């Protein structure tokens, strides 16, 4: 095992902007100069053999333009004049940055391979292509990232979500977040579990909101890690509203919501040209003891219904839909712990689902899918029987 990662970057013919001078950085420049990458910049860049330096842009707008048109920004000396402005412009324009002397400060740091520089033929031979994707700069001052952790399988986290986690000072996480994702967080980062359970918040929402504010005001990068997607039954909107009112900067990193994850892993396309032209996400959670649903509006031909948090109101949901005209034998599926090795799927006609579920011993979290598309599972189920799902049968304690 090696402690370096060899990366390749496609510049698409765009120049790399190199700024600043630092004696120890000469070796990086020498290696970079071997590649076909073009450089431009001012200051130390003038010393790269054969590379004519560009003039310093004469306005803020011109500087932003130059950065935005670069494939990457390399800052050899963070204290060089314009370094901060260039880094800031790169963050705005989503241009990858590399500060060789600052590996953990939110920059992309390609490790130079023994055989050549990033982008050189020698480097490309061994390099993964991931760095062709843009990276996001996290501002150095207090900042909150609201990150969707995905539906269960840890590697359904987005790449941006992973990169954000790896730059966290504090992680505030929920119950439905895969434990192994927390291993991606720097060892020194603070981890705070605020484990929300159905109608029983381990930490009240107001306290979570305050925690986000407090840690951000300490100048930290706070990652608020939520199951699925933060904006789908995740109270993400409330949390950022609070941050916005307090003037704390934030960003939202979407996640794969349970409906997408469970449906995909159960072999149930949520829409299908022949069977479903629309799909509705609804909640089966009771408010003050009652379901707050417009059954009349929900029941439509050619529509798939997905209920989050519906296990405990299953009977009422089925009765309500049948009572408002849905056919009693409409195909349904209840997916437990979708996308994980513990996934289970119960299928039954709408009027038989409560009984089938009662017999099954299935438990939360579950997602309910109702509609003609569910019948496609008979042909399209793919996850069961794969090595991934078999792992549970071999090791139920995982
Ligand atoms: C409070 S909601 C949060 C939803 C989340 N924000 C999302 O986008 O998936 C929690 C509900 O999502 C559903 N859920 C989340 N993950 C699930 C999974 N892996 N399998 C089945 N249902 C899941 C369950 O209905 C659970 O009660």
mmCIF file of C-alpha atoms and ligand atoms in Angstrom:
data_model
loop_
_atom_site.group_PDB
_atom_site.id
_atom_site.type_symbol
_atom_site.label_atom_id
_atom_site.label_comp_id
_atom_site.label_asym_id
_atom_site.label_seq_id
_atom_site.Cartn_x
_atom_site.Cartn_y
_atom_site.Cartn_z
ATOM 1 C CA UNK A 1 0.000 0.000 0.000
ATOM 2 C CA UNK A 2 1.250 3.502 -0.814
ATOM 3 C CA UNK A 3 0.411 6.775 0.883
ATOM 4 C CA UNK A 4 0.184 8.727 -2.346
ATOM 5 C CA UNK A 5 -2.469 8.866 -5.015
ATOM 6 C CA UNK A 6 -1.470 9.363 -8.621
ATOM 7 C CA UNK A 7 -3.882 11.574 -10.477
ATOM 8 C CA UNK A 8 -4.414 12.621 -14.048
ATOM 9 C CA UNK A 9 -6.028 15.824 -15.083
ATOM 10 C CA UNK A 10 -7.437 16.687 -18.473
ATOM 11 C CA UNK A 11 -6.725 20.324 -19.168
ATOM 12 C CA UNK A 12 -8.694 20.479 -22.410
ATOM 13 C CA UNK A 13 -5.984 22.794 -23.723
ATOM 14 C CA UNK A 14 -6.633 25.320 -20.963
ATOM 15 C CA UNK A 15 -3.619 26.703 -19.128
ATOM 16 C CA UNK A 16 -2.720 26.007 -15.537
ATOM 17 C CA UNK A 17 -2.306 29.218 -13.585
ATOM 18 C CA UNK A 18 0.804 29.080 -11.403
ATOM 19 C CA UNK A 19 1.428 31.769 -8.813
ATOM 20 C CA UNK A 20 4.047 32.615 -6.227
ATOM 21 C CA UNK A 21 7.600 31.528 -5.501
ATOM 22 C CA UNK A 22 8.807 28.989 -2.952
ATOM 23 C CA UNK A 23 12.249 27.367 -3.148
ATOM 24 C CA UNK A 24 10.979 23.966 -2.066
ATOM 25 C CA UNK A 25 8.346 24.104 -4.761
ATOM 26 C CA UNK A 26 10.908 24.165 -7.586
ATOM 27 C CA UNK A 27 10.777 20.387 -7.908
ATOM 28 C CA UNK A 28 7.027 20.513 -8.502
ATOM 29 C CA UNK A 29 7.423 23.109 -11.194
ATOM 30 C CA UNK A 30 10.201 21.194 -12.900
ATOM 31 C CA UNK A 31 8.050 18.094 -13.004
ATOM 32 C CA UNK A 32 4.987 19.982 -14.171
ATOM 33 C CA UNK A 33 6.991 21.602 -16.940
ATOM 34 C CA UNK A 34 7.603 18.132 -18.386
ATOM 35 C CA UNK A 35 3.944 17.822 -19.217
ATOM 36 C CA UNK A 36 2.180 19.256 -22.196
ATOM 37 C CA UNK A 37 0.249 21.577 -19.901
ATOM 38 C CA UNK A 38 0.583 25.264 -20.662
ATOM 39 C CA UNK A 39 1.278 27.638 -17.826
ATOM 40 C CA UNK A 40 0.563 31.213 -17.360
ATOM 41 C CA UNK A 41 0.764 33.427 -14.348
ATOM 42 C CA UNK A 42 2.924 36.094 -12.883
ATOM 43 C CA UNK A 43 5.653 36.081 -10.250
ATOM 44 C CA UNK A 44 7.391 32.706 -10.058
ATOM 45 C CA UNK A 45 5.702 31.391 -13.141
ATOM 46 C CA UNK A 46 8.102 33.560 -15.124
ATOM 47 C CA UNK A 47 10.901 31.227 -14.069
ATOM 48 C CA UNK A 48 9.400 28.156 -15.730
ATOM 49 C CA UNK A 49 11.691 27.441 -18.660
ATOM 50 C CA UNK A 50 10.129 28.192 -21.989
ATOM 51 C CA UNK A 51 6.945 29.641 -20.539
ATOM 52 C CA UNK A 52 6.140 33.254 -21.106
ATOM 53 C CA UNK A 53 4.294 34.701 -18.107
ATOM 54 C CA UNK A 54 1.008 36.433 -18.558
ATOM 55 C CA UNK A 55 0.654 39.976 -17.302
ATOM 56 C CA UNK A 56 -1.155 40.476 -14.023
ATOM 57 C CA UNK A 57 -4.826 41.147 -14.784
ATOM 58 C CA UNK A 58 -5.556 44.828 -14.320
ATOM 59 C CA UNK A 59 -8.935 44.423 -12.652
ATOM 60 C CA UNK A 60 -10.796 42.107 -10.309
ATOM 61 C CA UNK A 61 -13.115 41.052 -13.138
ATOM 62 C CA UNK A 62 -10.161 40.248 -15.402
ATOM 63 C CA UNK A 63 -8.555 38.187 -12.638
ATOM 64 C CA UNK A 64 -11.785 36.213 -12.190
ATOM 65 C CA UNK A 65 -11.949 35.697 -15.939
ATOM 66 C CA UNK A 66 -8.392 34.425 -16.118
ATOM 67 C CA UNK A 67 -8.954 32.019 -13.249
ATOM 68 C CA UNK A 68 -12.259 30.801 -14.655
ATOM 69 C CA UNK A 69 -10.543 29.998 -17.955
ATOM 70 C CA UNK A 70 -7.794 27.987 -16.299
ATOM 71 C CA UNK A 71 -7.786 24.210 -15.964
ATOM 72 C CA UNK A 72 -6.307 24.442 -12.491
ATOM 73 C CA UNK A 73 -4.670 26.907 -10.124
ATOM 74 C CA UNK A 74 -1.359 26.096 -8.426
ATOM 75 C CA UNK A 75 -0.331 28.402 -5.575
ATOM 76 C CA UNK A 76 3.331 27.883 -4.731
ATOM 77 C CA UNK A 77 3.314 30.457 -1.960
ATOM 78 C CA UNK A 78 0.107 31.144 -0.102
ATOM 79 C CA UNK A 79 1.448 34.519 0.984
ATOM 80 C CA UNK A 80 2.234 35.679 -2.527
ATOM 81 C CA UNK A 81 0.383 38.792 -3.539
ATOM 82 C CA UNK A 82 -2.936 37.876 -5.160
ATOM 83 C CA UNK A 83 -2.812 34.300 -3.842
ATOM 84 C CA UNK A 84 -5.906 34.744 -1.672
ATOM 85 C CA UNK A 85 -7.777 36.549 -4.442
ATOM 86 C CA UNK A 86 -6.911 33.821 -6.936
ATOM 87 C CA UNK A 87 -7.976 31.038 -4.552
ATOM 88 C CA UNK A 88 -11.219 32.832 -3.913
ATOM 89 C CA UNK A 89 -11.862 33.268 -7.633
ATOM 90 C CA UNK A 90 -11.108 29.570 -8.154
ATOM 91 C CA UNK A 91 -13.648 28.628 -5.475
ATOM 92 C CA UNK A 92 -16.273 30.782 -7.149
ATOM 93 C CA UNK A 93 -15.536 29.392 -10.611
ATOM 94 C CA UNK A 94 -15.223 25.804 -9.369
ATOM 95 C CA UNK A 95 -11.658 25.546 -10.670
ATOM 96 C CA UNK A 96 -9.509 22.910 -8.911
ATOM 97 C CA UNK A 97 -6.712 24.346 -6.793
ATOM 98 C CA UNK A 98 -3.468 22.900 -5.564
ATOM 99 C CA UNK A 99 -1.291 24.414 -2.861
ATOM 100 C CA UNK A 100 1.679 22.017 -2.642
ATOM 101 C CA UNK A 101 2.646 22.970 0.880
ATOM 102 C CA UNK A 102 -0.882 22.689 2.277
ATOM 103 C CA UNK A 103 -2.173 19.165 1.803
ATOM 104 C CA UNK A 104 -5.194 19.231 4.106
ATOM 105 C CA UNK A 105 -6.486 22.714 3.551
ATOM 106 C CA UNK A 106 -9.267 21.976 1.144
ATOM 107 C CA UNK A 107 -7.226 21.812 -2.001
ATOM 108 C CA UNK A 108 -6.799 19.147 -4.594
ATOM 109 C CA UNK A 109 -3.260 17.874 -4.234
ATOM 110 C CA UNK A 110 -2.154 15.600 -7.012
ATOM 111 C CA UNK A 111 0.858 13.575 -5.925
ATOM 112 C CA UNK A 112 3.482 13.552 -8.596
ATOM 113 C CA UNK A 113 4.277 10.103 -9.862
ATOM 114 C CA UNK A 114 7.898 8.996 -10.048
ATOM 115 C CA UNK A 115 7.628 8.826 -13.826
ATOM 116 C CA UNK A 116 6.235 12.251 -14.625
ATOM 117 C CA UNK A 117 3.942 15.108 -13.857
ATOM 118 C CA UNK A 118 0.164 15.168 -13.745
ATOM 119 C CA UNK A 119 -1.032 15.060 -17.316
ATOM 120 C CA UNK A 120 2.218 13.655 -18.665
ATOM 121 C CA UNK A 121 2.143 10.369 -20.556
ATOM 122 C CA UNK A 122 4.050 8.654 -17.741
ATOM 123 C CA UNK A 123 1.548 9.850 -15.186
ATOM 124 C CA UNK A 124 -1.458 8.912 -17.272
ATOM 125 C CA UNK A 125 -0.404 5.315 -17.551
ATOM 126 C CA UNK A 126 -1.178 4.666 -13.904
ATOM 127 C CA UNK A 127 -3.630 7.385 -13.030
ATOM 128 C CA UNK A 128 -7.332 7.153 -12.262
ATOM 129 C CA UNK A 129 -9.473 9.689 -14.079
ATOM 130 C CA UNK A 130 -11.276 11.082 -11.018
ATOM 131 C CA UNK A 131 -9.483 14.419 -11.023
ATOM 132 C CA UNK A 132 -11.076 15.335 -14.307
ATOM 133 C CA UNK A 133 -14.057 16.093 -12.062
ATOM 134 C CA UNK A 134 -14.182 19.516 -10.466
ATOM 135 C CA UNK A 135 -13.440 19.939 -6.772
ATOM 136 C CA UNK A 136 -15.103 22.376 -4.418
ATOM 137 C CA UNK A 137 -13.210 24.780 -2.216
ATOM 138 C CA UNK A 138 -14.539 25.027 1.344
ATOM 139 C CA UNK A 139 -14.214 28.585 2.672
ATOM 140 C CA UNK A 140 -11.718 28.808 5.519
ATOM 141 C CA UNK A 141 -14.086 30.627 7.866
ATOM 142 C CA UNK A 142 -17.170 29.183 9.605
ATOM 143 C CA UNK A 143 -19.231 27.305 7.071
ATOM 144 C CA UNK A 144 -21.960 24.672 7.075
ATOM 145 C CA UNK A 145 -22.318 21.922 4.466
ATOM 146 C CA UNK A 146 -25.684 20.209 4.490
ATOM 147 C CA UNK A 147 -24.869 16.823 2.968
ATOM 148 C CA UNK A 148 -27.170 14.025 1.858
ATOM 149 C CA UNK A 149 -25.662 10.704 2.907
ATOM 150 C CA UNK A 150 -27.730 8.633 0.484
ATOM 151 C CA UNK A 151 -30.212 5.866 1.185
ATOM 152 C CA UNK A 152 -28.123 3.315 3.073
ATOM 153 C CA UNK A 153 -25.294 1.711 1.100
ATOM 154 C CA UNK A 154 -22.360 3.940 2.074
ATOM 155 C CA UNK A 155 -20.954 4.161 -1.440
ATOM 156 C CA UNK A 156 -24.160 5.754 -2.698
ATOM 157 C CA UNK A 157 -22.875 8.980 -1.161
ATOM 158 C CA UNK A 158 -22.031 11.451 -3.930
ATOM 159 C CA UNK A 159 -18.416 12.224 -4.758
ATOM 160 C CA UNK A 160 -18.930 15.793 -3.636
ATOM 161 C CA UNK A 161 -20.464 14.522 -0.407
ATOM 162 C CA UNK A 162 -17.381 12.397 0.226
ATOM 163 C CA UNK A 163 -14.975 15.236 -0.478
ATOM 164 C CA UNK A 164 -16.976 17.497 1.808
ATOM 165 C CA UNK A 165 -16.929 14.947 4.630
ATOM 166 C CA UNK A 166 -13.180 14.607 4.282
ATOM 167 C CA UNK A 167 -12.828 18.318 4.998
ATOM 168 C CA UNK A 168 -15.073 18.428 8.079
ATOM 169 C CA UNK A 169 -14.080 19.890 11.440
ATOM 170 C CA UNK A 170 -17.400 18.821 12.950
ATOM 171 C CA UNK A 171 -19.963 16.279 11.740
ATOM 172 C CA UNK A 172 -23.509 16.400 13.058
ATOM 173 C CA UNK A 173 -25.228 13.223 11.915
ATOM 174 C CA UNK A 174 -28.548 11.431 12.001
ATOM 175 C CA UNK A 175 -29.628 7.870 12.653
ATOM 176 C CA UNK A 176 -30.086 6.760 9.043
ATOM 177 C CA UNK A 177 -26.500 7.467 8.082
ATOM 178 C CA UNK A 178 -24.213 4.505 7.362
ATOM 179 C CA UNK A 179 -21.710 4.216 10.215
ATOM 180 C CA UNK A 180 -18.838 3.592 7.817
ATOM 181 C CA UNK A 181 -19.297 7.054 6.315
ATOM 182 C CA UNK A 182 -18.039 8.512 9.565
ATOM 183 C CA UNK A 183 -14.735 6.762 8.938
ATOM 184 C CA UNK A 184 -14.242 9.196 6.063
ATOM 185 C CA UNK A 185 -14.204 12.117 8.458
ATOM 186 C CA UNK A 186 -10.749 13.330 9.629
ATOM 187 C CA UNK A 187 -9.779 11.632 12.896
ATOM 188 C CA UNK A 188 -9.556 14.953 14.716
ATOM 189 C CA UNK A 189 -13.060 16.041 13.720
ATOM 190 C CA UNK A 190 -15.788 16.231 16.325
ATOM 191 C CA UNK A 191 -18.693 13.821 15.771
ATOM 192 C CA UNK A 192 -22.101 14.665 17.198
ATOM 193 C CA UNK A 193 -24.979 12.205 16.939
ATOM 194 C CA UNK A 194 -28.364 13.875 16.968
ATOM 195 C CA UNK A 195 -30.169 10.631 16.060
ATOM 196 C CA UNK A 196 -33.654 11.504 15.093
ATOM 197 C CA UNK A 197 -36.205 8.755 15.531
ATOM 198 C CA UNK A 198 -39.822 8.802 14.439
ATOM 199 C CA UNK A 199 -41.617 11.470 16.510
ATOM 200 C CA UNK A 200 -38.830 11.209 19.055
ATOM 201 C CA UNK A 201 -35.895 13.475 18.282
ATOM 202 C CA UNK A 202 -32.884 12.493 20.367
ATOM 203 C CA UNK A 203 -31.866 16.166 20.078
ATOM 204 C CA UNK A 204 -34.685 18.653 19.456
ATOM 205 C CA UNK A 205 -34.584 20.471 16.127
ATOM 206 C CA UNK A 206 -34.034 23.867 17.767
ATOM 207 C CA UNK A 207 -30.976 22.495 19.513
ATOM 208 C CA UNK A 208 -29.615 21.101 16.245
ATOM 209 C CA UNK A 209 -30.115 24.491 14.614
ATOM 210 C CA UNK A 210 -28.255 26.156 17.468
ATOM 211 C CA UNK A 211 -25.439 23.608 17.332
ATOM 212 C CA UNK A 212 -24.916 24.347 13.647
ATOM 213 C CA UNK A 213 -24.707 28.055 14.369
ATOM 214 C CA UNK A 214 -22.421 27.720 17.383
ATOM 215 C CA UNK A 215 -19.869 25.490 15.697
ATOM 216 C CA UNK A 216 -19.840 27.563 12.519
ATOM 217 C CA UNK A 217 -19.307 30.720 14.556
ATOM 218 C CA UNK A 218 -16.238 29.072 16.078
ATOM 219 C CA UNK A 219 -14.859 29.254 12.538
ATOM 220 C CA UNK A 220 -15.339 25.547 11.833
ATOM 221 C CA UNK A 221 -16.445 23.676 8.776
ATOM 222 C CA UNK A 222 -19.574 21.943 10.030
ATOM 223 C CA UNK A 223 -20.985 19.051 8.027
ATOM 224 C CA UNK A 224 -24.618 18.345 8.722
ATOM 225 C CA UNK A 225 -24.975 14.782 7.448
ATOM 226 C CA UNK A 226 -28.514 13.608 6.832
ATOM 227 C CA UNK A 227 -29.949 10.370 5.461
ATOM 228 C CA UNK A 228 -30.989 10.330 1.808
ATOM 229 C CA UNK A 229 -31.452 13.820 0.432
ATOM 230 C CA UNK A 230 -31.618 16.735 2.878
ATOM 231 C CA UNK A 231 -34.512 18.360 1.015
ATOM 232 C CA UNK A 232 -36.792 15.328 0.954
ATOM 233 C CA UNK A 233 -38.524 14.797 4.285
ATOM 234 C CA UNK A 234 -35.252 15.830 5.868
ATOM 235 C CA UNK A 235 -36.014 19.251 7.358
ATOM 236 C CA UNK A 236 -33.056 20.551 5.370
ATOM 237 C CA UNK A 237 -35.059 23.612 4.378
ATOM 238 C CA UNK A 238 -35.662 24.548 8.004
ATOM 239 C CA UNK A 239 -32.010 24.171 8.891
ATOM 240 C CA UNK A 240 -30.707 26.376 6.127
ATOM 241 C CA UNK A 241 -33.415 28.942 6.737
ATOM 242 C CA UNK A 242 -32.038 29.264 10.228
ATOM 243 C CA UNK A 243 -28.478 29.626 8.920
ATOM 244 C CA UNK A 244 -29.564 32.177 6.362
ATOM 245 C CA UNK A 245 -31.276 34.303 8.999
ATOM 246 C CA UNK A 246 -28.134 34.189 11.125
ATOM 247 C CA UNK A 247 -25.905 35.100 8.165
ATOM 248 C CA UNK A 248 -23.889 31.864 8.304
ATOM 249 C CA UNK A 249 -22.703 30.737 4.856
ATOM 250 C CA UNK A 250 -23.694 27.242 3.770
ATOM 251 C CA UNK A 251 -24.007 24.921 0.838
ATOM 252 C CA UNK A 252 -26.291 21.963 0.151
ATOM 253 C CA UNK A 253 -24.915 18.720 -1.274
ATOM 254 C CA UNK A 254 -27.842 16.625 -2.482
ATOM 255 C CA UNK A 255 -28.065 12.914 -1.831
ATOM 256 C CA UNK A 256 -29.768 9.887 -3.359
ATOM 257 C CA UNK A 257 -33.156 9.829 -1.686
ATOM 258 C CA UNK A 258 -34.630 6.603 -0.276
ATOM 259 C CA UNK A 259 -37.243 6.458 -3.058
ATOM 260 C CA UNK A 260 -34.578 6.369 -5.775
ATOM 261 C CA UNK A 261 -32.306 3.998 -3.887
ATOM 262 C CA UNK A 262 -34.994 1.544 -2.739
ATOM 263 C CA UNK A 263 -36.782 1.496 -6.080
ATOM 264 C CA UNK A 264 -33.564 0.880 -7.996
ATOM 265 C CA UNK A 265 -32.436 -1.907 -5.663
ATOM 266 C CA UNK A 266 -35.898 -3.498 -5.648
ATOM 267 C CA UNK A 267 -36.047 -3.545 -9.468
ATOM 268 C CA UNK A 268 -39.031 -1.154 -9.574
ATOM 269 C CA UNK A 269 -38.689 1.741 -12.032
ATOM 270 C CA UNK A 270 -40.678 4.592 -10.493
ATOM 271 C CA UNK A 271 -41.789 5.786 -13.907
ATOM 272 C CA UNK A 272 -42.270 3.752 -17.061
ATOM 273 C CA UNK A 273 -43.586 4.846 -20.433
ATOM 274 C CA UNK A 274 -46.314 2.189 -20.366
ATOM 275 C CA UNK A 275 -47.345 2.225 -16.703
ATOM 276 C CA UNK A 276 -46.530 5.436 -14.838
ATOM 277 C CA UNK A 277 -46.176 8.949 -16.195
ATOM 278 C CA UNK A 278 -45.905 10.585 -12.795
ATOM 279 C CA UNK A 279 -44.634 9.774 -9.333
ATOM 280 C CA UNK A 280 -45.491 11.353 -5.990
ATOM 281 C CA UNK A 281 -43.420 11.252 -2.810
ATOM 282 C CA UNK A 282 -45.622 11.488 0.273
ATOM 283 C CA UNK A 283 -45.266 10.981 3.988
ATOM 284 C CA UNK A 284 -47.160 8.417 6.028
ATOM 285 C CA UNK A 285 -46.086 10.132 9.224
ATOM 286 C CA UNK A 286 -48.972 11.146 11.437
ATOM 287 C CA UNK A 287 -49.271 14.697 12.698
ATOM 288 C CA UNK A 288 -51.058 14.944 15.992
ATOM 289 C CA UNK A 289 -52.220 11.370 15.564
ATOM 290 C CA UNK A 290 -53.770 11.776 12.102
ATOM 291 C CA UNK A 291 -52.627 11.297 8.518
ATOM 292 C CA UNK A 292 -52.456 14.656 6.803
ATOM 293 C CA UNK A 293 -52.994 13.442 3.241
ATOM 294 C CA UNK A 294 -55.177 14.445 0.318
ATOM 295 C CA UNK A 295 -56.171 10.903 -0.737
ATOM 296 C CA UNK A 296 -58.495 12.279 -3.399
ATOM 297 C CA UNK A 297 -55.593 14.118 -5.016
ATOM 298 C CA UNK A 298 -53.187 11.192 -4.675
ATOM 299 C CA UNK A 299 -55.211 8.570 -6.529
ATOM 300 C CA UNK A 300 -54.631 8.992 -10.274
ATOM 301 C CA UNK A 301 -54.254 6.546 -13.129
ATOM 302 C CA UNK A 302 -50.678 6.132 -14.362
ATOM 303 C CA UNK A 303 -49.130 7.373 -11.131
ATOM 304 C CA UNK A 304 -46.677 5.754 -8.737
ATOM 305 C CA UNK A 305 -47.005 6.641 -5.061
ATOM 306 C CA UNK A 306 -44.059 6.443 -2.699
ATOM 307 C CA UNK A 307 -44.652 6.756 1.029
ATOM 308 C CA UNK A 308 -41.853 7.568 3.427
ATOM 309 C CA UNK A 309 -42.416 6.731 7.123
ATOM 310 C CA UNK A 310 -45.520 4.716 6.250
ATOM 311 C CA UNK A 311 -44.982 1.503 8.226
ATOM 312 C CA UNK A 312 -46.929 2.538 11.286
ATOM 313 C CA UNK A 313 -49.896 3.866 9.344
ATOM 314 C CA UNK A 314 -49.940 1.134 6.717
ATOM 315 C CA UNK A 315 -53.518 0.012 7.345
ATOM 316 C CA UNK A 316 -54.853 3.576 7.204
ATOM 317 C CA UNK A 317 -52.876 4.331 4.038
ATOM 318 C CA UNK A 318 -54.215 1.249 2.240
ATOM 319 C CA UNK A 319 -57.787 1.885 3.438
ATOM 320 C CA UNK A 320 -57.596 5.556 2.466
ATOM 321 C CA UNK A 321 -56.397 4.807 -1.067
ATOM 322 C CA UNK A 322 -58.973 2.059 -1.671
ATOM 323 C CA UNK A 323 -61.665 4.286 -0.165
ATOM 324 C CA UNK A 324 -60.756 6.956 -2.742
ATOM 325 C CA UNK A 325 -60.937 4.718 -5.762
ATOM 326 C CA UNK A 326 -57.624 2.892 -6.081
ATOM 327 C CA UNK A 327 -58.136 -0.693 -7.172
ATOM 328 C CA UNK A 328 -57.814 -3.074 -4.244
ATOM 329 C CA UNK A 329 -55.385 -5.361 -6.072
ATOM 330 C CA UNK A 330 -52.960 -2.587 -7.073
ATOM 331 C CA UNK A 331 -49.395 -3.987 -6.792
ATOM 332 C CA UNK A 332 -47.442 -2.705 -3.773
ATOM 333 C CA UNK A 333 -44.000 -3.250 -2.310
ATOM 334 C CA UNK A 334 -42.603 -2.478 1.104
ATOM 335 C CA UNK A 335 -38.813 -2.173 1.069
ATOM 336 C CA UNK A 336 -36.912 -2.540 4.340
ATOM 337 C CA UNK A 337 -33.419 -1.041 4.628
ATOM 338 C CA UNK A 338 -33.197 -0.608 0.887
ATOM 339 C CA UNK A 339 -29.780 -0.658 -0.842
ATOM 340 C CA UNK A 340 -28.104 -2.329 2.134
ATOM 341 C CA UNK A 341 -27.166 -5.947 2.701
ATOM 342 C CA UNK A 342 -30.209 -6.134 5.017
ATOM 343 C CA UNK A 343 -32.654 -5.182 2.255
ATOM 344 C CA UNK A 344 -35.953 -7.080 2.253
ATOM 345 C CA UNK A 345 -38.880 -6.563 -0.075
ATOM 346 C CA UNK A 346 -42.463 -7.641 0.611
ATOM 347 C CA UNK A 347 -44.887 -7.468 -2.310
ATOM 348 C CA UNK A 348 -48.667 -7.872 -2.099
ATOM 349 C CA UNK A 349 -51.864 -6.457 -3.559
ATOM 350 C CA UNK A 350 -52.897 -3.229 -1.835
ATOM 351 C CA UNK A 351 -55.656 -4.850 0.210
ATOM 352 C CA UNK A 352 -53.374 -7.675 1.350
ATOM 353 C CA UNK A 353 -50.289 -5.644 2.269
ATOM 354 C CA UNK A 354 -51.005 -4.946 5.964
ATOM 355 C CA UNK A 355 -51.514 -8.641 6.634
ATOM 356 C CA UNK A 356 -48.419 -9.662 4.622
ATOM 357 C CA UNK A 357 -46.315 -7.139 6.500
ATOM 358 C CA UNK A 358 -47.667 -8.212 9.887
ATOM 359 C CA UNK A 359 -46.650 -11.787 9.058
ATOM 360 C CA UNK A 360 -43.191 -10.813 7.845
ATOM 361 C CA UNK A 361 -41.649 -9.256 10.931
ATOM 362 C CA UNK A 362 -40.350 -6.441 8.747
ATOM 363 C CA UNK A 363 -39.139 -3.353 10.588
ATOM 364 C CA UNK A 364 -38.248 0.282 9.952
ATOM 365 C CA UNK A 365 -36.872 1.976 8.018
ATOM 366 C CA UNK A 366 -39.228 0.983 5.248
ATOM 367 C CA UNK A 367 -40.424 2.611 2.085
ATOM 368 C CA UNK A 368 -43.810 1.869 0.516
ATOM 369 C CA UNK A 369 -44.182 1.855 -3.273
ATOM 370 C CA UNK A 370 -47.637 1.581 -4.825
ATOM 371 C CA UNK A 371 -48.510 1.375 -8.520
ATOM 372 C CA UNK A 372 -48.523 -0.720 -11.666
ATOM 373 C CA UNK A 373 -44.726 -0.405 -11.910
ATOM 374 C CA UNK A 374 -44.317 -2.649 -8.855
ATOM 375 C CA UNK A 375 -45.337 -5.655 -10.979
ATOM 376 C CA UNK A 376 -42.179 -5.096 -13.069
ATOM 377 C CA UNK A 377 -40.142 -6.318 -10.110
ATOM 378 C CA UNK A 378 -41.078 -9.900 -11.072
ATOM 379 C CA UNK A 379 -38.875 -9.448 -14.139
ATOM 380 C CA UNK A 380 -36.460 -6.706 -13.103
ATOM 381 C CA UNK A 381 -35.326 -7.651 -9.580
ATOM 382 C CA UNK A 382 -31.531 -7.812 -9.783
ATOM 383 C CA UNK A 383 -30.073 -7.106 -6.346
ATOM 384 C CA UNK A 384 -31.157 -10.293 -4.581
ATOM 385 C CA UNK A 385 -28.658 -13.004 -5.276
ATOM 386 C CA UNK A 386 -25.783 -10.604 -5.979
ATOM 387 C CA UNK A 387 -22.689 -10.907 -3.835
ATOM 388 C CA UNK A 388 -23.629 -7.660 -2.106
ATOM 389 C CA UNK A 389 -27.018 -8.890 -0.880
ATOM 390 C CA UNK A 390 -25.667 -12.367 -0.103
ATOM 391 C CA UNK A 391 -23.264 -10.832 2.396
ATOM 392 C CA UNK A 392 -26.180 -10.405 4.759
ATOM 393 C CA UNK A 393 -27.224 -14.038 4.577
ATOM 394 C CA UNK A 394 -23.675 -15.054 5.408
ATOM 395 C CA UNK A 395 -23.249 -12.502 8.151
ATOM 396 C CA UNK A 396 -26.567 -11.237 9.527
ATOM 397 C CA UNK A 397 -24.793 -9.139 12.174
ATOM 398 C CA UNK A 398 -23.148 -6.832 9.672
HETATM 399 C C1 LIG B 1 -37.188 11.272 7.939
HETATM 400 S S1 LIG B 1 -37.278 10.435 6.425
HETATM 401 C C2 LIG B 1 -35.793 10.979 5.699
HETATM 402 C C3 LIG B 1 -35.771 10.742 4.237
HETATM 403 C C4 LIG B 1 -34.452 11.114 3.617
HETATM 404 N N1 LIG B 1 -34.223 12.515 3.719
HETATM 405 C C5 LIG B 1 -34.381 10.682 2.170
HETATM 406 O O1 LIG B 1 -34.284 11.539 1.287
HETATM 407 O O2 LIG B 1 -34.383 9.481 1.906
HETATM 408 C C6 LIG B 1 -36.874 8.814 6.943
HETATM 409 C C7 LIG B 1 -37.696 7.777 6.178
HETATM 410 O O3 LIG B 1 -37.101 7.516 4.908
HETATM 411 C C8 LIG B 1 -37.320 6.176 4.562
HETATM 412 N N2 LIG B 1 -36.013 5.529 4.378
HETATM 413 C C9 LIG B 1 -34.818 6.102 4.496
HETATM 414 N N3 LIG B 1 -33.836 5.232 4.185
HETATM 415 C C10 LIG B 1 -34.450 4.079 3.873
HETATM 416 C C11 LIG B 1 -34.003 2.805 3.454
HETATM 417 N N4 LIG B 1 -32.692 2.541 3.275
HETATM 418 N N5 LIG B 1 -34.903 1.838 3.212
HETATM 419 C C12 LIG B 1 -36.217 2.083 3.353
HETATM 420 N N6 LIG B 1 -36.710 3.271 3.729
HETATM 421 C C13 LIG B 1 -35.853 4.260 3.982
HETATM 422 C C14 LIG B 1 -38.089 5.545 5.685
HETATM 423 O O4 LIG B 1 -39.458 5.664 5.363
HETATM 424 C C15 LIG B 1 -37.726 6.423 6.848
HETATM 425 O O5 LIG B 1 -38.692 6.367 7.867
#
